[in-house]
Amino acid sequence: MTSVNPGKIRNVALLSHSGAGKTSLSEAMLYSAGILGRMGKVDEGTTASDYDPDEIKKKISINLTPIPLVWKDFKINAVDTPGYADFAGEVLAALRVCEAAVIVAAASSGVEVGTEQSWKYCEAQKMPRFIFINKMDRENVSFQRVMDSLHSHFGNRCVAVQLPIGSFKDFKGIVDLVNLKAYAGTPSAEITVPEELKAEIDTLRDKLLESVAETDDSLIEKYLGGEEISQDELVTALNKAILEGKLAPVLCGSALANTAIDLLCDDICKYLPSPLERLCQTAEGEDIKVDAEAPLSVLVYKTSADPYVGKLTYLRVITGVLHSNSQVWNINKNAPERVGQLFSLRGKTQETLNEIGPGDMGAVAKLTVTATGDTLGVQGHTAMLCGFEMPLPSYKVAVFPKSKADVDKLGNALARLSEEDLTLHVHRDADTGETIAAGLGEAQLEVMAERMGRKFGVAVDLAAPRVPYRETILGAAGADYKHKKQSGGHGQYGHVVIKVEPGSGIEFVDAVVGGSVPRNFIPAVEKGIREAAHEGPMAGYPLVDVKVTLVDGSSHPVDSSEMAFKIAAAGALKKGLSEAQPVLLEPIENMRIIVPKDYMGAVIGDLNTKRAQVQGMDTEGDESVVIAQAPLGEVQHYAIDLKSITQGRGHFKMDFAHYQQVPAHIAQKLVADRQVQLEAEKV
């Protein structure tokens, strides 16, 4: 297959709240285009885009899935995206390579959390968009009620360009308010405009004309002067208003019944921009126009790791033409890359391509150095493209391999999965020794664990990460410890006298006079102190901010050794700490929480139950910002708690602030729990 004229390409991301019907919509689009002989169903796991075993099992979209189709003389690259917030990284990757979006809202539920988030994503990227009201054949639906909800959430930019004919069992088609024609059936056929809808049509048509005229200076004069606006003028102005983000047309239909889906495809081709109409940006912020004659420039927007097929790389060509079996240059890695056979992906099906032209999408297998966000092109001629800004992780789990065999494969599996998902961050916690996986939510990390087992044969358990507590002292104390042992031959003798007091880090001071501890044993004393500081006296957590002064001791001319003094130093430290008011310290986190104003009180009330201290409050637009500090042990699952409190509308950032003393009554419980844990580890 040869490349397509970029002016005839429509790259469109399908967005929505989970369950609004994006996947069913993509299925209906494929069926309407004649690509599928039968529409699959999400509940049966038979759709083209939700083919991953995790998606079939959970009945939700987890990955972005390109769904290319030829519509008349256009090519529509629809990209089905997840509606669940835990997989927002896939949505952002899809938006990065599309010129427009279709936000799907269910007529039965109207604007939901995911609808709001989809709108915010489009606003952030100034993305032209349609709103498609799906499920018009459901019971108790009202087109006007959904329109009112859209206006209250997003303003008057949402303007109806279609009106449904009937609803629930009587839903049979739509009236196009631009050309004032009615369509019904599957495929859509023109019918007489229903008489009973003419008053409503006139009202909505006037609103459409007014909304479009307000975006164009020449048209507003004609409209206010009572002159008629021609069909061509209306379409031209509507196109311009959509491209500039001044209007978001609202369409309607039913994906499951495949009603008005062909009309949606028509309007995507008619009104939404081609790659020629939207500029891309380099990493330096320079604009790039889609151009077949320019040097090759390709953005990698997704990587799929598979132990059997190998790495599959999803591409969007910006400029030039990418050919199969060619050599390119990875601009980010400054290394050559061999491109093999190119594919057009449609769910799990692959169609071989000879080339991918500017503005189009495709895929290639088994690239060696290339990762998501990289730019491929011509060495010395291609500028690095703007990469991806992904949300930071807000939920962490500790990952434990179930067997010795799993230990060896764990690192590779996690590395491959984090390469596939840029919102998944993996590291080893130096304080606890645990392998930590951080992501956007519980569901994402559960899917990660299932994929590790299915794709890489690594069985793992997930648990809450251990909190890296510390221990220190508030007072000062002296300690005298003598290590003496005789068991035939040379004995062991080491005697030290120390003073412990608060300090900075673990400080060791040699204050011995008169040689009571020989100079050659002083390093052994210090080593014993520092090694013993790894386990505090209360619960075995590392010791911090303690100054240890060696003040005296004694030795034996034959039995003293470095080992003896090392043991004596550790014993003295343990004895001294127990008498110097030891306390437990906990990590305190800085938190910045952003929520709709209506949830402010509930969020602060919840923080109070977590021993948090609210530092301040502010506003950002129509949202409230709470600045607080809270103990890590209380907010490890805050991503889940905030989602529950705000129904998914809140988000937050969290980072380490400092260590602080644990209140005595809580410290007692933590120490008791720690003792149980240590005993269990000995078994």
XYZ file of C-alpha atoms in Angstrom:
683
model
C 0.000 0.000 0.000
C 1.336 3.445 -0.904
C 1.107 6.488 1.328
C -2.078 8.572 1.573
C -2.431 12.272 0.724
C -2.164 13.935 4.187
C -5.050 16.244 3.294
C -7.277 13.151 3.172
C -6.181 11.791 6.580
C -8.117 12.307 9.815
C -6.275 11.268 12.990
C -8.936 11.166 15.707
C -8.651 10.100 19.359
C -11.793 8.569 20.883
C -12.135 9.729 24.509
C -14.735 9.218 27.223
C -15.599 8.139 30.708
C -15.254 4.383 31.111
C -18.349 2.616 29.792
C -19.665 5.423 27.576
C -19.140 3.318 24.457
C -15.865 4.304 22.728
C -14.949 0.730 21.896
C -18.443 -0.026 20.578
C -18.216 3.168 18.526
C -14.918 2.104 16.960
C -16.483 -1.291 16.219
C -19.469 0.361 14.501
C -17.132 2.576 12.466
C -15.230 -0.478 11.216
C -18.480 -2.257 10.394
C -19.870 0.786 8.569
C -16.643 0.999 6.543
C -17.095 -2.603 5.445
C -13.978 -3.831 7.261
C -15.915 -6.052 9.665
C -18.602 -8.455 8.503
C -20.060 -8.568 12.001
C -19.865 -6.187 14.954
C -18.158 -7.588 18.027
C -19.288 -6.892 21.592
C -17.304 -5.711 24.618
C -19.154 -8.094 26.967
C -18.228 -11.047 24.770
C -14.598 -9.953 24.297
C -14.980 -9.970 20.514
C -14.237 -6.344 19.570
C -11.360 -5.421 17.289
C -9.790 -2.903 19.674
C -10.163 -4.675 23.045
C -8.250 -7.819 22.099
C -5.739 -7.910 24.957
C -6.498 -10.721 27.485
C -6.614 -8.154 30.318
C -9.166 -6.065 28.410
C -11.324 -9.099 27.640
C -11.194 -10.196 31.284
C -11.986 -6.781 32.785
C -14.296 -5.631 29.945
C -12.569 -2.239 29.764
C -10.014 -0.667 27.435
C -6.517 -0.658 28.912
C -4.360 0.145 25.881
C -4.671 2.700 23.112
C -5.582 0.889 19.906
C -5.329 2.334 16.380
C -8.417 1.570 14.280
C -7.626 2.767 10.722
C -10.390 2.665 8.148
C -10.990 3.995 4.659
C -14.104 6.162 4.487
C -15.072 7.122 0.950
C -11.897 8.832 -0.307
C -10.573 9.595 3.197
C -8.516 7.596 5.681
C -9.631 7.852 9.315
C -7.071 6.769 11.896
C -9.354 6.429 14.920
C -7.502 5.653 18.158
C -9.565 3.936 20.848
C -8.310 4.950 24.300
C -9.018 3.796 27.878
C -11.680 5.650 29.835
C -10.359 4.524 33.218
C -8.190 7.181 34.900
C -5.439 4.706 35.845
C -4.522 4.405 32.164
C -4.363 8.135 31.381
C -0.887 7.712 29.891
C -2.428 5.903 26.914
C -4.874 8.776 26.376
C -2.120 11.394 26.403
C -0.024 9.360 23.955
C -3.004 9.132 21.569
C -3.673 12.871 21.783
C -0.014 13.563 21.020
C -0.356 12.021 17.540
C -3.929 13.065 16.652
C -5.236 16.344 15.254
C -8.712 16.008 16.763
C -10.801 14.116 19.293
C -14.300 12.714 19.615
C -15.468 12.864 23.231
C -18.124 10.191 23.736
C -20.815 10.803 26.370
C -23.571 8.343 27.220
C -27.071 9.795 26.819
C -28.133 7.792 29.860
C -25.546 9.353 32.192
C -24.511 12.631 30.535
C -21.327 14.376 31.655
C -19.266 12.143 33.956
C -15.841 12.466 35.570
C -14.120 10.962 32.540
C -15.998 13.348 30.234
C -14.682 16.292 32.257
C -11.146 14.902 32.167
C -11.335 14.302 28.400
C -12.398 17.920 27.919
C -9.482 19.108 30.093
C -7.006 17.083 28.032
C -8.349 18.664 24.841
C -8.270 22.134 26.367
C -4.658 21.694 27.453
C -3.639 20.806 23.896
C -6.080 23.189 22.146
C -7.469 20.105 20.433
C -10.413 20.451 17.993
C -13.199 18.143 19.132
C -16.640 16.672 18.585
C -18.909 15.511 21.364
C -20.813 12.388 20.416
C -23.863 11.548 22.554
C -24.032 7.765 22.403
C -26.715 5.300 23.536
C -29.671 7.359 22.305
C -31.591 4.068 22.158
C -31.409 3.590 25.938
C -34.393 3.987 28.251
C -35.186 7.367 29.854
C -32.691 9.393 27.821
C -33.063 13.051 26.961
C -30.939 14.819 24.358
C -31.824 18.208 25.816
C -30.877 17.100 29.332
C -27.423 16.087 28.101
C -27.072 19.374 26.190
C -27.937 21.301 29.369
C -25.300 19.295 31.247
C -22.701 20.010 28.553
C -23.465 23.738 28.695
C -23.238 23.847 32.495
C -19.856 22.058 32.481
C -18.195 23.356 29.329
C -20.117 26.482 28.339
C -21.847 27.512 25.123
C -19.036 26.300 22.895
C -20.947 22.999 22.833
C -23.398 23.489 19.988
C -25.761 20.890 18.552
C -25.301 20.116 14.849
C -27.663 17.140 14.999
C -31.029 16.427 16.604
C -32.163 12.850 17.363
C -35.341 11.501 15.812
C -37.040 9.718 18.697
C -35.384 8.047 21.671
C -35.190 4.631 23.359
C -37.012 2.085 21.132
C -38.235 4.866 18.858
C -34.752 6.230 18.112
C -34.239 5.783 14.386
C -31.964 8.564 13.119
C -31.000 12.219 13.209
C -31.715 15.595 11.668
C -28.607 17.357 10.357
C -28.994 20.977 11.495
C -26.387 22.216 9.014
C -28.073 20.984 5.816
C -31.565 20.625 7.374
C -31.961 17.051 6.188
C -33.170 13.993 8.115
C -31.576 10.533 8.005
C -32.702 7.171 9.380
C -31.828 3.496 9.186
C -28.566 1.586 8.827
C -26.897 2.624 6.624
C -28.374 6.094 6.919
C -30.811 7.087 4.194
C -32.432 10.479 3.724
C -36.051 10.723 4.870
C -38.590 13.505 5.145
C -37.957 15.807 8.084
C -40.506 14.850 10.793
C -43.182 17.523 11.103
C -43.326 17.278 14.902
C -39.625 18.259 15.180
C -39.756 21.391 13.046
C -40.171 23.832 15.929
C -37.253 22.272 17.813
C -35.195 22.190 14.620
C -35.828 25.910 14.048
C -34.744 26.729 17.607
C -31.543 24.666 17.447
C -30.755 25.884 13.930
C -30.960 29.501 15.139
C -28.618 28.674 18.050
C -26.190 27.040 15.612
C -26.248 30.042 13.248
C -25.773 32.462 16.140
C -22.912 30.444 17.649
C -21.102 30.139 14.316
C -21.708 33.788 13.398
C -20.212 34.922 16.716
C -16.899 33.333 15.712
C -16.676 35.214 12.398
C -16.752 39.025 12.079
C -18.219 39.048 8.572
C -20.955 36.560 9.433
C -22.018 38.307 12.636
C -22.847 41.427 10.629
C -24.971 39.404 8.215
C -26.667 37.541 11.063
C -27.481 40.677 13.057
C -28.636 42.403 9.873
C -31.123 39.617 9.205
C -29.350 38.451 6.039
C -29.361 34.770 5.209
C -26.128 32.847 5.771
C -25.486 30.444 2.917
C -24.739 26.755 3.350
C -21.144 27.195 2.119
C -20.543 30.132 4.451
C -21.884 28.150 7.393
C -19.694 25.100 6.678
C -16.568 27.217 6.098
C -17.070 29.203 9.295
C -17.901 26.056 11.285
C -14.698 24.401 10.061
C -12.661 27.407 11.135
C -14.393 27.648 14.539
C -13.742 23.943 15.225
C -10.073 24.225 14.236
C -9.601 27.258 16.513
C -11.415 25.554 19.398
C -14.185 28.140 19.495
C -16.938 25.548 18.989
C -17.354 21.881 19.846
C -20.162 20.395 17.689
C -22.471 17.902 19.410
C -23.632 14.858 17.434
C -25.665 11.842 18.507
C -26.398 8.227 17.668
C -26.160 4.663 18.902
C -22.968 2.632 18.479
C -24.517 -0.727 19.413
C -27.395 -0.243 16.966
C -25.015 1.349 14.433
C -27.397 4.268 13.980
C -25.938 7.524 12.584
C -22.355 6.200 12.853
C -21.822 6.592 9.113
C -22.958 10.209 9.462
C -20.401 10.688 12.240
C -17.692 9.384 9.872
C -18.924 11.814 7.205
C -18.688 14.721 9.620
C -15.228 13.677 10.864
C -14.009 13.931 7.267
C -15.963 17.115 6.607
C -15.258 19.197 9.710
C -12.257 17.890 11.654
C -8.770 19.017 10.576
C -6.263 17.036 8.544
C -2.571 16.772 9.527
C -1.919 19.704 7.174
C -3.986 22.004 9.398
C -2.255 21.337 12.720
C 1.426 22.076 13.377
C 3.771 19.763 15.273
C 6.513 21.064 17.535
C 10.180 20.275 18.046
C 11.695 19.867 21.497
C 12.894 23.494 21.153
C 9.349 24.705 20.502
C 9.671 25.330 16.767
C 6.661 24.571 14.547
C 6.838 21.889 11.852
C 4.406 21.538 8.960
C 3.477 18.144 7.582
C 5.395 17.894 4.301
C 6.250 14.911 2.115
C 9.297 16.683 0.638
C 10.908 17.581 3.989
C 13.522 15.311 5.657
C 12.046 12.282 7.403
C 10.677 12.958 10.884
C 8.879 10.201 12.830
C 7.518 10.190 16.397
C 7.318 6.938 18.377
C 4.148 7.136 20.475
C 3.850 3.642 21.951
C 5.928 0.534 22.554
C 4.414 -2.886 23.110
C 6.587 -5.552 24.737
C 5.925 -9.168 23.833
C 8.344 -12.006 24.693
C 7.327 -13.973 21.582
C 6.744 -11.355 18.879
C 9.375 -8.996 20.261
C 9.049 -5.251 20.627
C 6.348 -3.587 18.536
C 6.812 0.147 17.948
C 3.889 2.430 17.044
C 4.831 5.328 14.729
C 3.406 8.600 13.495
C 5.197 10.109 10.491
C 5.359 13.908 10.667
C 7.410 14.788 7.571
C 8.947 12.814 4.723
C 8.102 9.209 3.869
C 9.168 6.178 5.929
C 9.942 3.104 3.808
C 9.999 -0.571 4.761
C 13.437 -2.151 5.083
C 15.256 1.152 5.418
C 17.888 2.731 7.646
C 16.985 5.682 9.897
C 18.668 7.622 12.669
C 17.393 7.744 16.258
C 17.800 11.406 17.159
C 17.355 10.885 20.923
C 19.829 8.003 21.204
C 22.160 9.360 18.492
C 22.321 5.890 16.977
C 21.329 4.158 13.727
C 18.175 2.042 13.623
C 17.220 -0.578 11.073
C 13.524 -0.449 10.064
C 12.112 -3.762 8.853
C 8.648 -4.485 7.487
C 6.119 -1.715 8.188
C 2.568 -2.526 9.275
C -0.813 -0.910 9.581
C -2.265 -2.079 12.896
C -5.988 -2.558 13.432
C -6.360 -4.143 16.834
C -4.406 -7.390 16.650
C -4.509 -7.601 12.844
C -1.567 -6.388 10.801
C -1.491 -5.305 7.170
C 1.919 -4.925 5.540
C 2.860 -1.515 4.148
C 5.551 -0.469 1.701
C 5.694 3.027 3.155
C 4.038 5.422 5.587
C 3.568 8.982 4.359
C 3.415 12.264 6.284
C 0.524 12.575 8.704
C -0.119 8.820 8.747
C 0.391 6.108 11.359
C 1.801 2.599 11.366
C 4.067 0.216 13.249
C 7.284 -1.759 12.956
C 8.657 -4.713 14.926
C 12.008 -5.401 16.590
C 13.631 -1.982 16.730
C 16.698 -2.257 18.957
C 17.430 1.126 20.569
C 14.161 3.022 20.045
C 11.764 3.770 22.908
C 8.483 5.646 23.314
C 8.908 9.381 22.743
C 11.948 9.009 20.475
C 12.325 10.770 17.127
C 13.485 8.864 14.048
C 14.788 10.660 10.996
C 17.870 11.670 9.037
C 21.134 12.300 10.869
C 21.982 15.991 10.840
C 18.703 17.014 9.172
C 15.907 15.997 11.560
C 15.090 18.030 14.670
C 14.108 16.193 17.834
C 10.332 16.280 18.232
C 8.552 17.315 21.393
C 8.142 14.203 23.542
C 5.529 13.253 26.113
C 4.534 14.881 29.375
C 3.076 12.108 31.477
C 1.377 12.436 34.873
C 3.603 11.554 37.819
C 2.882 8.326 39.727
C 0.695 8.703 42.804
C 0.276 5.100 43.965
C 3.025 2.654 44.955
C 3.274 -1.045 45.699
C 6.118 -3.335 46.698
C 6.635 -6.200 44.242
C 7.686 -9.585 45.648
C 8.570 -12.567 43.428
C 6.810 -15.745 44.546
C 9.729 -18.114 43.945
C 13.493 -18.181 43.434
C 12.977 -18.684 39.696
C 10.841 -15.535 39.603
C 13.574 -13.481 41.304
C 15.924 -13.860 38.345
C 13.282 -12.763 35.805
C 11.722 -9.953 37.847
C 14.043 -7.114 36.827
C 13.790 -7.779 33.096
C 9.982 -8.093 33.195
C 9.564 -4.816 35.081
C 11.994 -3.035 32.755
C 10.074 -4.203 29.683
C 6.713 -3.189 31.135
C 7.937 0.256 32.227
C 9.269 0.753 28.684
C 5.767 -0.052 27.441
C 4.010 2.265 29.919
C 5.675 5.625 30.621
C 3.500 6.220 33.703
C 4.923 3.076 35.359
C 8.082 3.858 37.363
C 10.175 1.102 38.948
C 13.015 1.459 41.472
C 14.640 -0.317 44.363
C 14.151 1.377 47.720
C 17.570 1.687 49.326
C 16.053 2.021 52.801
C 13.802 -1.051 52.797
C 15.421 -3.140 50.052
C 12.052 -3.564 48.339
C 11.345 -3.333 44.613
C 8.806 -0.512 44.237
C 6.442 -0.071 41.297
C 4.692 3.300 41.115
C 1.784 4.178 38.827
C -1.463 6.117 38.560
C -3.688 3.737 40.491
C -4.480 0.324 41.875
C -6.002 -1.083 38.670
C -2.934 -0.178 36.603
C -0.573 -2.000 38.974
C -2.857 -5.037 39.192
C -2.773 -5.245 35.387
C 1.026 -4.920 35.558
C 1.222 -7.944 37.865
C -1.076 -10.009 35.633
C 0.975 -9.105 32.547
C 4.188 -10.131 34.269
C 2.731 -13.578 34.795
C 1.174 -13.917 31.344
C 3.874 -12.324 29.190
C 7.058 -13.113 31.079
C 6.162 -16.033 33.339
C 6.964 -14.084 36.514
C 4.572 -14.700 39.415
C 4.529 -11.825 41.913
C 2.688 -10.606 44.985
C 1.896 -6.932 45.548
C 1.857 -5.318 48.974
C 1.964 -1.886 50.542
C 5.591 -0.686 50.690
C 7.226 -0.633 54.088
C 7.499 2.797 55.619
C 11.199 3.683 56.129
C 11.039 4.613 59.812
C 14.140 5.849 61.652
C 15.241 5.926 65.284
C 17.136 8.560 67.234
C 17.631 9.778 70.813
C 16.525 12.880 72.666
C 18.870 12.647 75.661
C 22.457 11.768 76.535
C 23.855 8.757 78.374
C 27.101 7.001 79.148
C 27.695 3.296 78.614
C 30.409 0.867 79.645
C 30.641 -2.497 77.889
C 33.234 -5.224 78.289
C 33.437 -8.142 75.852
C 35.365 -10.933 77.553
C 35.468 -14.559 76.459
C 37.833 -17.432 77.275
C 37.488 -20.802 75.564
C 40.945 -22.336 75.305
C 43.827 -20.774 73.439
C 43.585 -17.045 72.851
C 40.564 -15.419 74.464
C 38.638 -12.301 73.446
C 38.836 -9.025 75.310
C 37.571 -5.587 74.403
C 36.380 -2.874 76.745
C 34.952 0.505 75.752
C 33.344 3.393 77.564
C 31.251 5.720 75.385
C 28.934 8.676 75.614
C 25.885 8.960 73.309
C 24.024 12.204 72.631
C 22.008 13.848 69.816
C 24.097 14.802 66.793
C 23.990 15.050 63.013
C 24.117 11.838 61.011
C 26.182 9.166 62.801
C 29.136 10.991 64.316
C 32.072 9.220 65.937
C 34.549 11.121 68.129
C 37.744 9.642 69.559
C 38.353 11.304 72.950
C 40.544 8.597 74.489
C 43.647 9.814 76.361
C 46.518 7.855 77.791
C 46.213 4.912 75.415
C 43.594 3.017 77.400
C 42.282 1.851 74.029
C 45.258 1.205 71.734
C 45.303 3.344 68.591
C 45.205 0.334 66.296
C 41.796 -0.698 67.725
C 40.093 2.704 67.375
C 38.988 2.018 63.740
C 37.419 -1.272 64.894
C 35.464 0.616 67.569
C 34.187 3.082 64.964
C 33.278 0.250 62.595
C 31.355 -1.521 65.370
C 29.461 1.694 66.151
C 28.525 2.357 62.517
C 27.425 -1.220 61.839
C 25.339 -1.307 65.026
C 23.685 1.964 63.995
C 21.840 0.059 61.232
C 19.470 -1.274 63.908
C 18.046 1.026 66.542
C 17.067 -0.113 70.068
C 13.282 0.284 69.723
C 12.279 -1.617 66.594
C 15.448 -2.300 64.669
C 15.102 0.658 62.292
C 18.250 2.560 61.192
C 19.658 5.067 63.645
C 20.093 8.749 62.694
C 21.463 11.926 64.249
C 23.495 10.384 67.071
C 26.938 11.463 68.275
C 29.046 8.738 69.872
C 32.183 9.696 71.806
C 34.727 7.061 72.842
C 35.961 8.285 76.226
C 37.765 5.320 77.781
C 38.283 1.572 77.790
C 40.874 -1.075 78.437
C 42.707 -3.819 76.600
C 44.519 -7.105 77.152
C 48.034 -7.594 75.768
C 47.197 -11.038 74.358
C 43.391 -11.429 74.053
C 42.417 -8.042 72.577
C 41.585 -7.950 68.860
C 39.772 -5.832 66.340
C 36.796 -8.195 66.472
C 36.613 -7.992 70.264
C 36.579 -4.186 70.233
C 34.047 -4.141 67.404
C 31.688 -6.358 69.455
C 32.287 -4.269 72.585
C 31.493 -1.036 70.701
C 28.204 -2.449 69.383
C 27.230 -3.640 72.862
C 28.060 -0.280 74.416
C 26.046 1.583 71.796
C 22.995 -0.612 72.361
C 23.246 -0.131 76.113
C 23.752 3.636 75.865
C 20.897 4.196 73.411
C 18.386 2.420 75.638
C 19.147 4.949 78.393
C 19.142 8.079 76.172
C 15.394 8.465 75.520
C 15.160 6.640 72.166
C 12.290 7.701 69.891
C 10.818 6.590 66.588
C 10.860 8.949 63.592
C 8.519 8.805 60.599
C 8.834 10.345 57.124
C 6.581 13.351 56.528
C 5.380 14.101 52.992
C 4.625 17.431 51.322
C 1.215 17.213 49.636
C -0.378 19.465 47.040
C -3.982 18.437 46.483
C -6.166 19.947 43.728
C -9.919 19.342 43.923
C -13.176 20.973 42.792
C -14.295 23.545 45.364
C -17.303 21.471 46.396
C -15.001 18.776 47.826
C -12.730 21.075 49.826
C -14.382 20.412 53.198
C -14.443 16.638 52.737
C -10.760 16.577 51.735
C -9.660 18.622 54.767
C -11.810 16.473 57.062
C -10.161 13.349 55.689
C -6.675 14.847 56.081
C -7.419 15.515 59.756
C -8.003 11.791 60.283
C -4.549 11.124 58.803
C -2.623 13.309 61.275
C -1.986 15.798 58.478
C -1.224 19.461 59.026
C -2.842 21.810 56.521
C -0.270 24.468 55.615
C -2.467 26.609 53.387
C -5.262 26.820 50.825
C -5.492 28.521 47.446
C -7.546 28.524 44.245
C -6.609 27.723 40.652
C -9.422 28.663 38.302
C -12.520 26.869 39.525
C -10.539 24.414 41.657
C -9.226 24.535 45.213
C -5.646 23.753 46.203
C -4.755 22.311 49.608
C -1.128 22.400 50.784
C -0.473 19.964 53.607
C 2.074 17.750 55.314
C 1.219 14.236 56.444
C 2.990 11.095 57.709
C 3.799 8.697 54.848
C 2.366 5.783 56.825
C -1.049 7.484 56.790
C -1.153 8.493 53.106
C 0.349 5.540 51.234
C -3.073 4.804 49.743
C -4.132 8.421 49.327
C -4.636 7.974 45.571
C -7.490 5.562 46.346
C -8.884 7.707 49.164
C -8.898 10.926 47.117
C -10.530 9.169 44.174
C -13.291 7.964 46.493
C -13.813 11.348 48.178
C -13.917 13.368 44.945
C -15.417 10.689 42.651
C -12.219 10.782 40.637
C -12.134 14.570 40.188
C -9.176 15.292 42.470
C -5.452 14.796 41.941
C -2.342 15.420 44.002
C 1.446 15.465 44.142
C 3.480 14.155 47.039
C 7.185 14.279 47.890
C 9.400 13.805 50.928
C 9.657 16.714 53.383
C 11.479 15.583 56.547
C 11.471 13.153 59.457
C 9.435 13.821 62.581
C 8.947 12.096 65.916
C 6.078 9.613 66.041
C 3.528 10.285 68.825
C 4.134 7.935 71.755
C 0.845 5.980 71.558
C 1.334 5.314 67.838
C 5.009 4.462 68.327
C 4.037 1.722 70.798
C 1.849 0.026 68.229
C 4.446 0.392 65.469
C 7.140 -1.130 67.692
C 4.857 -4.058 68.585
C 4.013 -4.653 64.921
C 7.688 -4.488 64.004
C 8.593 -7.092 66.611
C 5.981 -9.452 65.170
C 7.376 -8.850 61.682
C 10.971 -9.511 62.748
C 9.967 -12.707 64.527
C 8.134 -13.873 61.397
C 11.220 -13.226 59.284
C 13.334 -15.437 61.536
C 11.064 -18.440 60.953
